[in-house]
Amino acid sequence: MVPPAGQVPIVQAQWQQNPNGNIDLKLQQTKLPEFWGQKEKDSISAHEFVKRVDKMASANNWSDKVAFDNVGLALKGEANIWLDSQVTLKHIEGDRERWSIIRPFFKEEFATESDDKLILDGLAHMQQRSTENVRSFFGRLNKVNRVIVDAYHSYTLTPANPPVDAAGNISNADFLAYKQALIQNVTEFYLLNQFRAALLPELRRVINLQPMETLDLDTAVRLATIELRSKEETKSTSRVNPVQQPDEEDDVVEAVAQPRQKKFTPQGQRSRPQQQQRQAPRPQQQNNNFRNNQQWRSSNPGNNSNRNNKNCSFCR
């Protein structure tokens, strides 16, 4: 049998005991689709790939290590390069080679529409639309709820398991305490996501920078409060009171800014007229000066009369 293109055969050996008491080795072959991390090459979305791995691990009783190895065989191209980089960055080696460890990082990298965005968008628009029937409305809410439950599986801030005695039994008191703590933990996880979905976008971005698998509700509220106070302080300190300038300064600046108009004069004729004007006045101007002097003399006879038979050495 040749597997179809895009399918990775995974052979798993299982021991089974037959009715005669003999142990038979049963070979079971399952198939995971190839995943490249590229839309033009992938036959399945990243979210569906994760669901397929989870279902096969449950149906075939894969251990966490076996599921990790099978996923490593199915990843191709850029997705396989990404897995190698995560092994280095997240120190996934030895006992940490588990599907449960790499699973949230895989979804964060490739299934961007599955967890965070679907949760925030779904919780932010929970109201039934005017053109939406009840079946579609409930289906949309049910999808968001499933994504929240799926994200809770990778949430690490969960209550510790109840203590077990030497016989492997759990007391009723310890079991009830664990049950109550688990209910409260799930409730806070839902409230945390509702709080994120209803926040302003600029405050939500600060919370989204935190690792969601370790973020608790109290930390999210404190981060949003600090960010909002910081923005309010920035707005109050950035206000600048305008200073009214005197009108006289505005007039002076405006006068200086205006360019002076210059008359165009040929380059060779710029110096001569000015020199001629400085050296000698025009004839018409000399005649006018002489007439004005004569008029001034005639209009002031008392000053110019020769009472002492003496002439002025200046004007004669």
PDB file of C-alpha atoms in Angstrom:
ATOM      1  CA  MET A   1       0.000   0.000   0.000  1.00  0.00           C
ATOM      2  CA  VAL A   2       1.349   3.375  -1.016  1.00  0.00           C
ATOM      3  CA  PRO A   3       0.010   6.252   1.075  1.00  0.00           C
ATOM      4  CA  PRO A   4      -1.590   9.118  -0.805  1.00  0.00           C
ATOM      5  CA  ALA A   5       0.370  12.280  -1.409  1.00  0.00           C
ATOM      6  CA  GLY A   6       0.568  14.557   1.571  1.00  0.00           C
ATOM      7  CA  GLN A   7       0.051  11.756   4.111  1.00  0.00           C
ATOM      8  CA  VAL A   8       2.754  10.613   6.501  1.00  0.00           C
ATOM      9  CA  PRO A   9       2.406   6.950   7.548  1.00  0.00           C
ATOM     10  CA  ILE A  10       3.011   6.417  11.242  1.00  0.00           C
ATOM     11  CA  VAL A  11       3.521   2.832  12.363  1.00  0.00           C
ATOM     12  CA  GLN A  12       2.779   1.996  15.960  1.00  0.00           C
ATOM     13  CA  ALA A  13       3.249  -1.370  17.624  1.00  0.00           C
ATOM     14  CA  GLN A  14       0.777  -2.521  20.256  1.00  0.00           C
ATOM     15  CA  TRP A  15       0.835  -5.679  22.368  1.00  0.00           C
ATOM     16  CA  GLN A  16      -2.488  -7.486  22.562  1.00  0.00           C
ATOM     17  CA  GLN A  17      -3.377 -10.704  24.337  1.00  0.00           C
ATOM     18  CA  ASN A  18      -5.489 -13.161  22.362  1.00  0.00           C
ATOM     19  CA  PRO A  19      -8.172 -15.428  23.925  1.00  0.00           C
ATOM     20  CA  ASN A  20      -5.645 -18.303  24.146  1.00  0.00           C
ATOM     21  CA  GLY A  21      -3.416 -16.223  26.416  1.00  0.00           C
ATOM     22  CA  ASN A  22      -0.755 -15.656  23.816  1.00  0.00           C
ATOM     23  CA  ILE A  23       0.581 -12.170  23.137  1.00  0.00           C
ATOM     24  CA  ASP A  24       0.386 -10.939  19.607  1.00  0.00           C
ATOM     25  CA  LEU A  25       2.157  -7.929  18.173  1.00  0.00           C
ATOM     26  CA  LYS A  26      -0.317  -5.780  16.303  1.00  0.00           C
ATOM     27  CA  LEU A  27       0.917  -3.164  13.870  1.00  0.00           C
ATOM     28  CA  GLN A  28      -1.327  -0.168  13.540  1.00  0.00           C
ATOM     29  CA  GLN A  29      -0.735   2.427  10.874  1.00  0.00           C
ATOM     30  CA  THR A  30      -2.218   5.893  11.224  1.00  0.00           C
ATOM     31  CA  LYS A  31      -1.851   8.927   9.010  1.00  0.00           C
ATOM     32  CA  LEU A  32      -1.094  12.553   9.749  1.00  0.00           C
ATOM     33  CA  PRO A  33      -1.299  15.105   6.958  1.00  0.00           C
ATOM     34  CA  GLU A  34       1.855  16.928   6.013  1.00  0.00           C
ATOM     35  CA  PHE A  35       2.035  20.455   7.357  1.00  0.00           C
ATOM     36  CA  TRP A  36       4.301  23.038   5.703  1.00  0.00           C
ATOM     37  CA  GLY A  37       3.086  26.238   7.339  1.00  0.00           C
ATOM     38  CA  GLN A  38       2.232  27.635   3.887  1.00  0.00           C
ATOM     39  CA  LYS A  39      -1.306  28.089   2.612  1.00  0.00           C
ATOM     40  CA  GLU A  40      -0.435  27.133  -0.952  1.00  0.00           C
ATOM     41  CA  LYS A  41       1.011  23.775   0.175  1.00  0.00           C
ATOM     42  CA  ASP A  42      -1.108  22.811   3.192  1.00  0.00           C
ATOM     43  CA  SER A  43      -4.227  20.717   2.742  1.00  0.00           C
ATOM     44  CA  ILE A  44      -5.314  21.410   6.318  1.00  0.00           C
ATOM     45  CA  SER A  45      -5.300  24.456   8.571  1.00  0.00           C
ATOM     46  CA  ALA A  46      -3.066  24.642  11.609  1.00  0.00           C
ATOM     47  CA  HIS A  47      -6.045  24.519  13.944  1.00  0.00           C
ATOM     48  CA  GLU A  48      -7.384  21.385  12.263  1.00  0.00           C
ATOM     49  CA  PHE A  49      -3.902  19.846  12.333  1.00  0.00           C
ATOM     50  CA  VAL A  50      -3.766  20.266  16.109  1.00  0.00           C
ATOM     51  CA  LYS A  51      -7.216  18.699  16.478  1.00  0.00           C
ATOM     52  CA  ARG A  52      -6.158  15.788  14.267  1.00  0.00           C
ATOM     53  CA  VAL A  53      -3.078  15.123  16.416  1.00  0.00           C
ATOM     54  CA  ASP A  54      -5.148  15.274  19.617  1.00  0.00           C
ATOM     55  CA  LYS A  55      -7.743  12.833  18.288  1.00  0.00           C
ATOM     56  CA  MET A  56      -5.139  10.375  17.014  1.00  0.00           C
ATOM     57  CA  ALA A  57      -3.250  10.524  20.293  1.00  0.00           C
ATOM     58  CA  SER A  58      -6.453   9.739  22.169  1.00  0.00           C
ATOM     59  CA  ALA A  59      -7.645   7.003  19.802  1.00  0.00           C
ATOM     60  CA  ASN A  60      -4.273   5.245  19.521  1.00  0.00           C
ATOM     61  CA  ASN A  61      -3.144   5.779  23.133  1.00  0.00           C
ATOM     62  CA  TRP A  62      -0.096   7.753  22.113  1.00  0.00           C
ATOM     63  CA  SER A  63       2.087   8.940  24.900  1.00  0.00           C
ATOM     64  CA  ASP A  64       3.098  12.592  24.999  1.00  0.00           C
ATOM     65  CA  LYS A  65       6.542  11.642  23.657  1.00  0.00           C
ATOM     66  CA  VAL A  66       5.115   9.542  20.830  1.00  0.00           C
ATOM     67  CA  ALA A  67       2.775  12.345  19.778  1.00  0.00           C
ATOM     68  CA  PHE A  68       5.725  14.749  19.705  1.00  0.00           C
ATOM     69  CA  ASP A  69       7.740  12.386  17.500  1.00  0.00           C
ATOM     70  CA  ASN A  70       4.811  11.824  15.128  1.00  0.00           C
ATOM     71  CA  VAL A  71       4.278  15.562  14.746  1.00  0.00           C
ATOM     72  CA  GLY A  72       7.971  15.944  13.989  1.00  0.00           C
ATOM     73  CA  LEU A  73       7.575  13.484  11.118  1.00  0.00           C
ATOM     74  CA  ALA A  74       4.584  15.370   9.701  1.00  0.00           C
ATOM     75  CA  LEU A  75       6.139  18.842   9.722  1.00  0.00           C
ATOM     76  CA  LYS A  76       7.835  19.791   6.443  1.00  0.00           C
ATOM     77  CA  GLY A  77       9.769  22.728   5.035  1.00  0.00           C
ATOM     78  CA  GLU A  78       9.415  25.940   7.007  1.00  0.00           C
ATOM     79  CA  ALA A  79       7.358  24.220   9.709  1.00  0.00           C
ATOM     80  CA  ASN A  80      10.127  21.706  10.314  1.00  0.00           C
ATOM     81  CA  ILE A  81      12.701  24.518  10.485  1.00  0.00           C
ATOM     82  CA  TRP A  82      10.485  26.258  13.032  1.00  0.00           C
ATOM     83  CA  LEU A  83      10.362  23.090  15.171  1.00  0.00           C
ATOM     84  CA  ASP A  84      14.155  22.864  15.194  1.00  0.00           C
ATOM     85  CA  SER A  85      14.401  26.482  16.326  1.00  0.00           C
ATOM     86  CA  GLN A  86      11.900  25.888  19.135  1.00  0.00           C
ATOM     87  CA  VAL A  87      13.931  22.948  20.360  1.00  0.00           C
ATOM     88  CA  THR A  88      16.829  25.368  20.816  1.00  0.00           C
ATOM     89  CA  LEU A  89      14.896  28.386  22.109  1.00  0.00           C
ATOM     90  CA  LYS A  90      12.561  26.550  24.499  1.00  0.00           C
ATOM     91  CA  HIS A  91      15.101  23.883  25.488  1.00  0.00           C
ATOM     92  CA  ILE A  92      12.800  21.084  24.316  1.00  0.00           C
ATOM     93  CA  GLU A  93      15.030  18.073  24.729  1.00  0.00           C
ATOM     94  CA  GLY A  94      15.082  14.934  26.809  1.00  0.00           C
ATOM     95  CA  ASP A  95      12.044  14.755  29.073  1.00  0.00           C
ATOM     96  CA  ARG A  96      10.678  17.971  27.532  1.00  0.00           C
ATOM     97  CA  GLU A  97      10.149  16.373  24.135  1.00  0.00           C
ATOM     98  CA  ARG A  98       6.398  16.260  24.612  1.00  0.00           C
ATOM     99  CA  TRP A  99       3.469  17.274  22.420  1.00  0.00           C
ATOM    100  CA  SER A 100       1.833  19.096  25.338  1.00  0.00           C
ATOM    101  CA  ILE A 101       4.868  21.425  25.542  1.00  0.00           C
ATOM    102  CA  ILE A 102       5.226  22.231  21.851  1.00  0.00           C
ATOM    103  CA  ARG A 103       1.468  22.391  21.223  1.00  0.00           C
ATOM    104  CA  PRO A 104       0.809  25.956  22.532  1.00  0.00           C
ATOM    105  CA  PHE A 105       3.883  27.291  20.693  1.00  0.00           C
ATOM    106  CA  PHE A 106       2.710  25.647  17.474  1.00  0.00           C
ATOM    107  CA  LYS A 107      -0.726  27.228  17.770  1.00  0.00           C
ATOM    108  CA  GLU A 108       0.778  30.618  18.588  1.00  0.00           C
ATOM    109  CA  GLU A 109       2.954  30.489  15.473  1.00  0.00           C
ATOM    110  CA  PHE A 110       0.628  28.978  12.876  1.00  0.00           C
ATOM    111  CA  ALA A 111      -2.944  28.936  14.260  1.00  0.00           C
ATOM    112  CA  THR A 112      -3.257  32.661  14.867  1.00  0.00           C
ATOM    113  CA  GLU A 113      -6.997  32.553  14.199  1.00  0.00           C
ATOM    114  CA  SER A 114      -7.734  29.729  16.623  1.00  0.00           C
ATOM    115  CA  ASP A 115      -7.142  30.881  20.178  1.00  0.00           C
ATOM    116  CA  ASP A 116      -6.410  34.459  21.015  1.00  0.00           C
ATOM    117  CA  LYS A 117      -8.167  36.212  18.138  1.00  0.00           C
ATOM    118  CA  LEU A 118     -11.223  33.972  18.210  1.00  0.00           C
ATOM    119  CA  ILE A 119     -11.592  34.390  21.959  1.00  0.00           C
ATOM    120  CA  LEU A 120     -11.267  38.180  21.917  1.00  0.00           C
ATOM    121  CA  ASP A 121     -13.421  38.714  18.840  1.00  0.00           C
ATOM    122  CA  GLY A 122     -16.025  36.227  20.018  1.00  0.00           C
ATOM    123  CA  LEU A 123     -16.364  37.655  23.513  1.00  0.00           C
ATOM    124  CA  ALA A 124     -16.350  41.233  22.236  1.00  0.00           C
ATOM    125  CA  HIS A 125     -19.320  40.513  19.910  1.00  0.00           C
ATOM    126  CA  MET A 126     -21.483  38.143  21.929  1.00  0.00           C
ATOM    127  CA  GLN A 127     -24.769  39.839  21.139  1.00  0.00           C
ATOM    128  CA  GLN A 128     -27.024  38.155  18.600  1.00  0.00           C
ATOM    129  CA  ARG A 129     -26.991  39.937  15.267  1.00  0.00           C
ATOM    130  CA  SER A 130     -30.180  41.225  13.684  1.00  0.00           C
ATOM    131  CA  THR A 131     -29.749  38.939  10.649  1.00  0.00           C
ATOM    132  CA  GLU A 132     -28.665  35.886  12.669  1.00  0.00           C
ATOM    133  CA  ASN A 133     -30.981  33.041  13.622  1.00  0.00           C
ATOM    134  CA  VAL A 134     -30.795  31.252  16.952  1.00  0.00           C
ATOM    135  CA  ARG A 135     -28.983  28.211  15.558  1.00  0.00           C
ATOM    136  CA  SER A 136     -26.186  30.304  14.024  1.00  0.00           C
ATOM    137  CA  PHE A 137     -25.959  32.489  17.116  1.00  0.00           C
ATOM    138  CA  PHE A 138     -25.567  29.511  19.466  1.00  0.00           C
ATOM    139  CA  GLY A 139     -23.089  27.875  17.096  1.00  0.00           C
ATOM    140  CA  ARG A 140     -20.909  30.985  17.164  1.00  0.00           C
ATOM    141  CA  LEU A 141     -20.947  31.126  20.967  1.00  0.00           C
ATOM    142  CA  ASN A 142     -20.294  27.403  21.195  1.00  0.00           C
ATOM    143  CA  LYS A 143     -17.234  27.778  18.974  1.00  0.00           C
ATOM    144  CA  VAL A 144     -15.839  30.530  21.191  1.00  0.00           C
ATOM    145  CA  ASN A 145     -16.503  28.425  24.264  1.00  0.00           C
ATOM    146  CA  ARG A 146     -14.629  25.475  22.792  1.00  0.00           C
ATOM    147  CA  VAL A 147     -11.627  27.636  22.024  1.00  0.00           C
ATOM    148  CA  ILE A 148     -11.606  28.925  25.615  1.00  0.00           C
ATOM    149  CA  VAL A 149     -11.763  25.388  26.982  1.00  0.00           C
ATOM    150  CA  ASP A 150      -8.984  24.341  24.623  1.00  0.00           C
ATOM    151  CA  ALA A 151      -6.816  27.268  25.748  1.00  0.00           C
ATOM    152  CA  TYR A 152      -7.417  26.304  29.374  1.00  0.00           C
ATOM    153  CA  HIS A 153      -5.633  22.995  28.783  1.00  0.00           C
ATOM    154  CA  SER A 154      -2.341  24.874  28.369  1.00  0.00           C
ATOM    155  CA  TYR A 155      -3.026  27.141  31.359  1.00  0.00           C
ATOM    156  CA  THR A 156      -0.445  26.427  34.051  1.00  0.00           C
ATOM    157  CA  LEU A 157      -1.963  28.361  36.963  1.00  0.00           C
ATOM    158  CA  THR A 158      -4.288  25.541  37.983  1.00  0.00           C
ATOM    159  CA  PRO A 159      -4.800  24.161  41.505  1.00  0.00           C
ATOM    160  CA  ALA A 160      -2.598  21.324  42.634  1.00  0.00           C
ATOM    161  CA  ASN A 161      -3.949  17.813  42.527  1.00  0.00           C
ATOM    162  CA  PRO A 162      -5.431  16.498  45.793  1.00  0.00           C
ATOM    163  CA  PRO A 163      -3.075  14.456  47.952  1.00  0.00           C
ATOM    164  CA  VAL A 164      -3.184  10.684  47.672  1.00  0.00           C
ATOM    165  CA  ASP A 165      -2.573   8.317  50.570  1.00  0.00           C
ATOM    166  CA  ALA A 166      -0.432   5.187  50.503  1.00  0.00           C
ATOM    167  CA  ALA A 167      -3.288   3.121  49.097  1.00  0.00           C
ATOM    168  CA  GLY A 168      -3.893   5.617  46.272  1.00  0.00           C
ATOM    169  CA  ASN A 169      -7.116   6.975  47.773  1.00  0.00           C
ATOM    170  CA  ILE A 170      -8.273  10.584  48.110  1.00  0.00           C
ATOM    171  CA  SER A 171     -10.237  11.732  51.120  1.00  0.00           C
ATOM    172  CA  ASN A 172     -13.613  13.347  50.631  1.00  0.00           C
ATOM    173  CA  ALA A 173     -12.442  16.596  52.196  1.00  0.00           C
ATOM    174  CA  ASP A 174      -9.441  16.871  49.917  1.00  0.00           C
ATOM    175  CA  PHE A 175     -11.523  16.014  46.872  1.00  0.00           C
ATOM    176  CA  LEU A 176     -14.162  18.652  47.700  1.00  0.00           C
ATOM    177  CA  ALA A 177     -11.469  21.273  48.297  1.00  0.00           C
ATOM    178  CA  TYR A 178      -9.838  20.469  44.973  1.00  0.00           C
ATOM    179  CA  LYS A 179     -13.213  20.576  43.208  1.00  0.00           C
ATOM    180  CA  GLN A 180     -14.004  23.994  44.672  1.00  0.00           C
ATOM    181  CA  ALA A 181     -10.576  25.368  43.775  1.00  0.00           C
ATOM    182  CA  LEU A 182     -10.875  24.033  40.231  1.00  0.00           C
ATOM    183  CA  ILE A 183     -14.279  25.657  39.722  1.00  0.00           C
ATOM    184  CA  GLN A 184     -12.929  28.981  40.957  1.00  0.00           C
ATOM    185  CA  ASN A 185      -9.885  28.670  38.714  1.00  0.00           C
ATOM    186  CA  VAL A 186     -11.976  28.003  35.595  1.00  0.00           C
ATOM    187  CA  THR A 187     -14.265  30.918  36.457  1.00  0.00           C
ATOM    188  CA  GLU A 188     -11.317  33.292  36.802  1.00  0.00           C
ATOM    189  CA  PHE A 189      -9.923  32.077  33.490  1.00  0.00           C
ATOM    190  CA  TYR A 190     -13.207  32.932  31.757  1.00  0.00           C
ATOM    191  CA  LEU A 191     -13.340  36.310  33.518  1.00  0.00           C
ATOM    192  CA  LEU A 192      -9.745  37.026  32.463  1.00  0.00           C
ATOM    193  CA  ASN A 193     -10.638  36.522  28.809  1.00  0.00           C
ATOM    194  CA  GLN A 194     -13.801  38.607  29.133  1.00  0.00           C
ATOM    195  CA  PHE A 195     -11.765  41.390  30.738  1.00  0.00           C
ATOM    196  CA  ARG A 196      -9.238  41.324  27.876  1.00  0.00           C
ATOM    197  CA  ALA A 197     -11.944  41.340  25.215  1.00  0.00           C
ATOM    198  CA  ALA A 198     -13.722  44.376  26.690  1.00  0.00           C
ATOM    199  CA  LEU A 199     -10.605  46.506  27.267  1.00  0.00           C
ATOM    200  CA  LEU A 200      -9.591  49.443  25.111  1.00  0.00           C
ATOM    201  CA  PRO A 201      -7.247  48.336  22.300  1.00  0.00           C
ATOM    202  CA  GLU A 202      -4.254  50.282  23.662  1.00  0.00           C
ATOM    203  CA  LEU A 203      -4.676  48.664  27.088  1.00  0.00           C
ATOM    204  CA  ARG A 204      -5.288  45.222  25.632  1.00  0.00           C
ATOM    205  CA  ARG A 205      -1.968  45.323  23.786  1.00  0.00           C
ATOM    206  CA  VAL A 206      -0.061  45.640  27.079  1.00  0.00           C
ATOM    207  CA  ILE A 207      -1.750  42.554  28.509  1.00  0.00           C
ATOM    208  CA  ASN A 208      -1.266  40.546  25.316  1.00  0.00           C
ATOM    209  CA  LEU A 209       2.492  40.988  25.677  1.00  0.00           C
ATOM    210  CA  GLN A 210       2.365  38.727  28.727  1.00  0.00           C
ATOM    211  CA  PRO A 211       2.506  34.916  28.337  1.00  0.00           C
ATOM    212  CA  MET A 212      -1.133  33.835  28.480  1.00  0.00           C
ATOM    213  CA  GLU A 213      -0.385  30.428  29.989  1.00  0.00           C
ATOM    214  CA  THR A 214       0.922  32.133  33.157  1.00  0.00           C
ATOM    215  CA  LEU A 215      -1.192  35.320  33.283  1.00  0.00           C
ATOM    216  CA  ASP A 216      -3.653  35.599  36.161  1.00  0.00           C
ATOM    217  CA  LEU A 217      -6.613  37.947  36.563  1.00  0.00           C
ATOM    218  CA  ASP A 218      -5.052  40.133  39.259  1.00  0.00           C
ATOM    219  CA  THR A 219      -1.936  40.800  37.156  1.00  0.00           C
ATOM    220  CA  ALA A 220      -4.050  41.705  34.121  1.00  0.00           C
ATOM    221  CA  VAL A 221      -6.099  44.251  36.092  1.00  0.00           C
ATOM    222  CA  ARG A 222      -2.964  45.827  37.608  1.00  0.00           C
ATOM    223  CA  LEU A 223      -1.228  46.101  34.217  1.00  0.00           C
ATOM    224  CA  ALA A 224      -4.265  47.767  32.636  1.00  0.00           C
ATOM    225  CA  THR A 225      -4.553  50.196  35.563  1.00  0.00           C
ATOM    226  CA  ILE A 226      -0.883  51.184  35.405  1.00  0.00           C
ATOM    227  CA  GLU A 227      -1.009  51.681  31.644  1.00  0.00           C
ATOM    228  CA  LEU A 228      -4.124  53.872  31.861  1.00  0.00           C
ATOM    229  CA  ARG A 229      -2.599  56.055  34.601  1.00  0.00           C
ATOM    230  CA  SER A 230       0.581  56.434  32.573  1.00  0.00           C
ATOM    231  CA  LYS A 231      -1.382  57.621  29.542  1.00  0.00           C
ATOM    232  CA  GLU A 232      -3.346  60.139  31.643  1.00  0.00           C
ATOM    233  CA  GLU A 233      -0.138  61.548  33.141  1.00  0.00           C
ATOM    234  CA  THR A 234       1.387  61.873  29.684  1.00  0.00           C
ATOM    235  CA  LYS A 235      -1.617  63.831  28.462  1.00  0.00           C
ATOM    236  CA  SER A 236      -1.543  66.212  31.459  1.00  0.00           C
ATOM    237  CA  THR A 237       2.193  66.964  31.158  1.00  0.00           C
ATOM    238  CA  SER A 238       2.103  67.466  27.407  1.00  0.00           C
ATOM    239  CA  ARG A 239      -0.260  70.444  27.570  1.00  0.00           C
ATOM    240  CA  VAL A 240       1.553  73.741  26.695  1.00  0.00           C
ATOM    241  CA  ASN A 241      -0.065  77.137  27.380  1.00  0.00           C
ATOM    242  CA  PRO A 242       0.311  79.481  24.385  1.00  0.00           C
ATOM    243  CA  VAL A 243       2.158  82.814  24.997  1.00  0.00           C
ATOM    244  CA  GLN A 244       0.590  85.925  23.439  1.00  0.00           C
ATOM    245  CA  GLN A 245       3.165  87.935  21.525  1.00  0.00           C
ATOM    246  CA  PRO A 246       2.861  91.777  21.382  1.00  0.00           C
ATOM    247  CA  ASP A 247       1.393  93.253  18.248  1.00  0.00           C
ATOM    248  CA  GLU A 248       4.468  95.426  17.698  1.00  0.00           C
ATOM    249  CA  GLU A 249       6.777  92.412  17.471  1.00  0.00           C
ATOM    250  CA  ASP A 250       4.471  90.821  14.963  1.00  0.00           C
ATOM    251  CA  ASP A 251       4.570  93.970  12.843  1.00  0.00           C
ATOM    252  CA  VAL A 252       8.367  94.168  12.982  1.00  0.00           C
ATOM    253  CA  VAL A 253       8.775  90.536  12.072  1.00  0.00           C
ATOM    254  CA  GLU A 254       6.304  90.870   9.274  1.00  0.00           C
ATOM    255  CA  ALA A 255       8.118  93.952   7.924  1.00  0.00           C
ATOM    256  CA  VAL A 256      11.482  92.260   8.025  1.00  0.00           C
ATOM    257  CA  ALA A 257      10.078  89.183   6.335  1.00  0.00           C
ATOM    258  CA  GLN A 258       8.816  91.199   3.369  1.00  0.00           C
ATOM    259  CA  PRO A 259      11.434  91.336   0.586  1.00  0.00           C
ATOM    260  CA  ARG A 260      12.380  94.723  -0.837  1.00  0.00           C
ATOM    261  CA  GLN A 261      11.577  95.415  -4.456  1.00  0.00           C
ATOM    262  CA  LYS A 262      14.556  96.394  -6.551  1.00  0.00           C
ATOM    263  CA  LYS A 263      14.493  98.156  -9.879  1.00  0.00           C
ATOM    264  CA  PHE A 264      16.375  96.484 -12.663  1.00  0.00           C
ATOM    265  CA  THR A 265      19.278  98.549 -14.004  1.00  0.00           C
ATOM    266  CA  PRO A 266      21.790  97.453 -16.628  1.00  0.00           C
ATOM    267  CA  GLN A 267      25.035  96.410 -15.052  1.00  0.00           C
ATOM    268  CA  GLY A 268      27.148  98.948 -16.904  1.00  0.00           C
ATOM    269  CA  GLN A 269      24.933 101.916 -15.972  1.00  0.00           C
ATOM    270  CA  ARG A 270      24.593 101.359 -12.238  1.00  0.00           C
ATOM    271  CA  SER A 271      27.582 103.430 -11.009  1.00  0.00           C
ATOM    272  CA  ARG A 272      27.681 106.410 -13.431  1.00  0.00           C
ATOM    273  CA  PRO A 273      24.295 108.036 -12.750  1.00  0.00           C
ATOM    274  CA  GLN A 274      24.913 107.831  -9.031  1.00  0.00           C
ATOM    275  CA  GLN A 275      28.294 109.515  -9.350  1.00  0.00           C
ATOM    276  CA  GLN A 276      26.891 112.250 -11.582  1.00  0.00           C
ATOM    277  CA  GLN A 277      24.132 112.981  -9.117  1.00  0.00           C
ATOM    278  CA  ARG A 278      26.658 113.317  -6.315  1.00  0.00           C
ATOM    279  CA  GLN A 279      29.102 115.540  -8.301  1.00  0.00           C
ATOM    280  CA  ALA A 280      26.792 118.236  -9.743  1.00  0.00           C
ATOM    281  CA  PRO A 281      23.089 119.072  -9.523  1.00  0.00           C
ATOM    282  CA  ARG A 282      21.007 119.373 -12.598  1.00  0.00           C
ATOM    283  CA  PRO A 283      20.721 122.802 -14.336  1.00  0.00           C
ATOM    284  CA  GLN A 284      17.037 123.061 -13.651  1.00  0.00           C
ATOM    285  CA  GLN A 285      17.715 122.468  -9.986  1.00  0.00           C
ATOM    286  CA  GLN A 286      20.328 125.311  -9.944  1.00  0.00           C
ATOM    287  CA  ASN A 287      17.857 127.789 -11.481  1.00  0.00           C
ATOM    288  CA  ASN A 288      15.248 126.821  -8.983  1.00  0.00           C
ATOM    289  CA  ASN A 289      17.670 127.403  -6.139  1.00  0.00           C
ATOM    290  CA  PHE A 290      18.576 130.843  -7.512  1.00  0.00           C
ATOM    291  CA  ARG A 291      14.940 131.875  -7.830  1.00  0.00           C
ATOM    292  CA  ASN A 292      14.167 130.706  -4.353  1.00  0.00           C
ATOM    293  CA  ASN A 293      17.007 132.780  -2.973  1.00  0.00           C
ATOM    294  CA  GLN A 294      15.802 135.858  -4.826  1.00  0.00           C
ATOM    295  CA  GLN A 295      12.278 135.337  -3.520  1.00  0.00           C
ATOM    296  CA  TRP A 296      13.553 134.881   0.012  1.00  0.00           C
ATOM    297  CA  ARG A 297      15.527 138.135  -0.226  1.00  0.00           C
ATOM    298  CA  SER A 298      12.571 140.102  -1.562  1.00  0.00           C
ATOM    299  CA  SER A 299      10.230 138.724   1.020  1.00  0.00           C
ATOM    300  CA  ASN A 300      12.570 139.747   3.855  1.00  0.00           C
ATOM    301  CA  PRO A 301      13.538 143.405   3.143  1.00  0.00           C
ATOM    302  CA  GLY A 302      14.256 144.214   6.744  1.00  0.00           C
ATOM    303  CA  ASN A 303      16.932 141.672   7.036  1.00  0.00           C
ATOM    304  CA  ASN A 304      18.627 142.486   3.734  1.00  0.00           C
ATOM    305  CA  SER A 305      18.551 146.332   3.854  1.00  0.00           C
ATOM    306  CA  ASN A 306      21.910 148.130   4.046  1.00  0.00           C
ATOM    307  CA  ARG A 307      21.404 150.479   6.997  1.00  0.00           C
ATOM    308  CA  ASN A 308      25.065 150.981   7.790  1.00  0.00           C
ATOM    309  CA  ASN A 309      26.229 151.183   4.144  1.00  0.00           C
ATOM    310  CA  LYS A 310      27.970 147.922   4.577  1.00  0.00           C
ATOM    311  CA  ASN A 311      27.477 144.824   2.443  1.00  0.00           C
ATOM    312  CA  CYS A 312      27.320 141.296   3.697  1.00  0.00           C
ATOM    313  CA  SER A 313      30.408 139.431   2.724  1.00  0.00           C
ATOM    314  CA  PHE A 314      28.368 136.296   2.231  1.00  0.00           C
ATOM    315  CA  CYS A 315      25.353 137.327   0.165  1.00  0.00           C
ATOM    316  CA  ARG A 316      26.551 140.836  -1.029  1.00  0.00           C
TER     317      ARG A 316
END
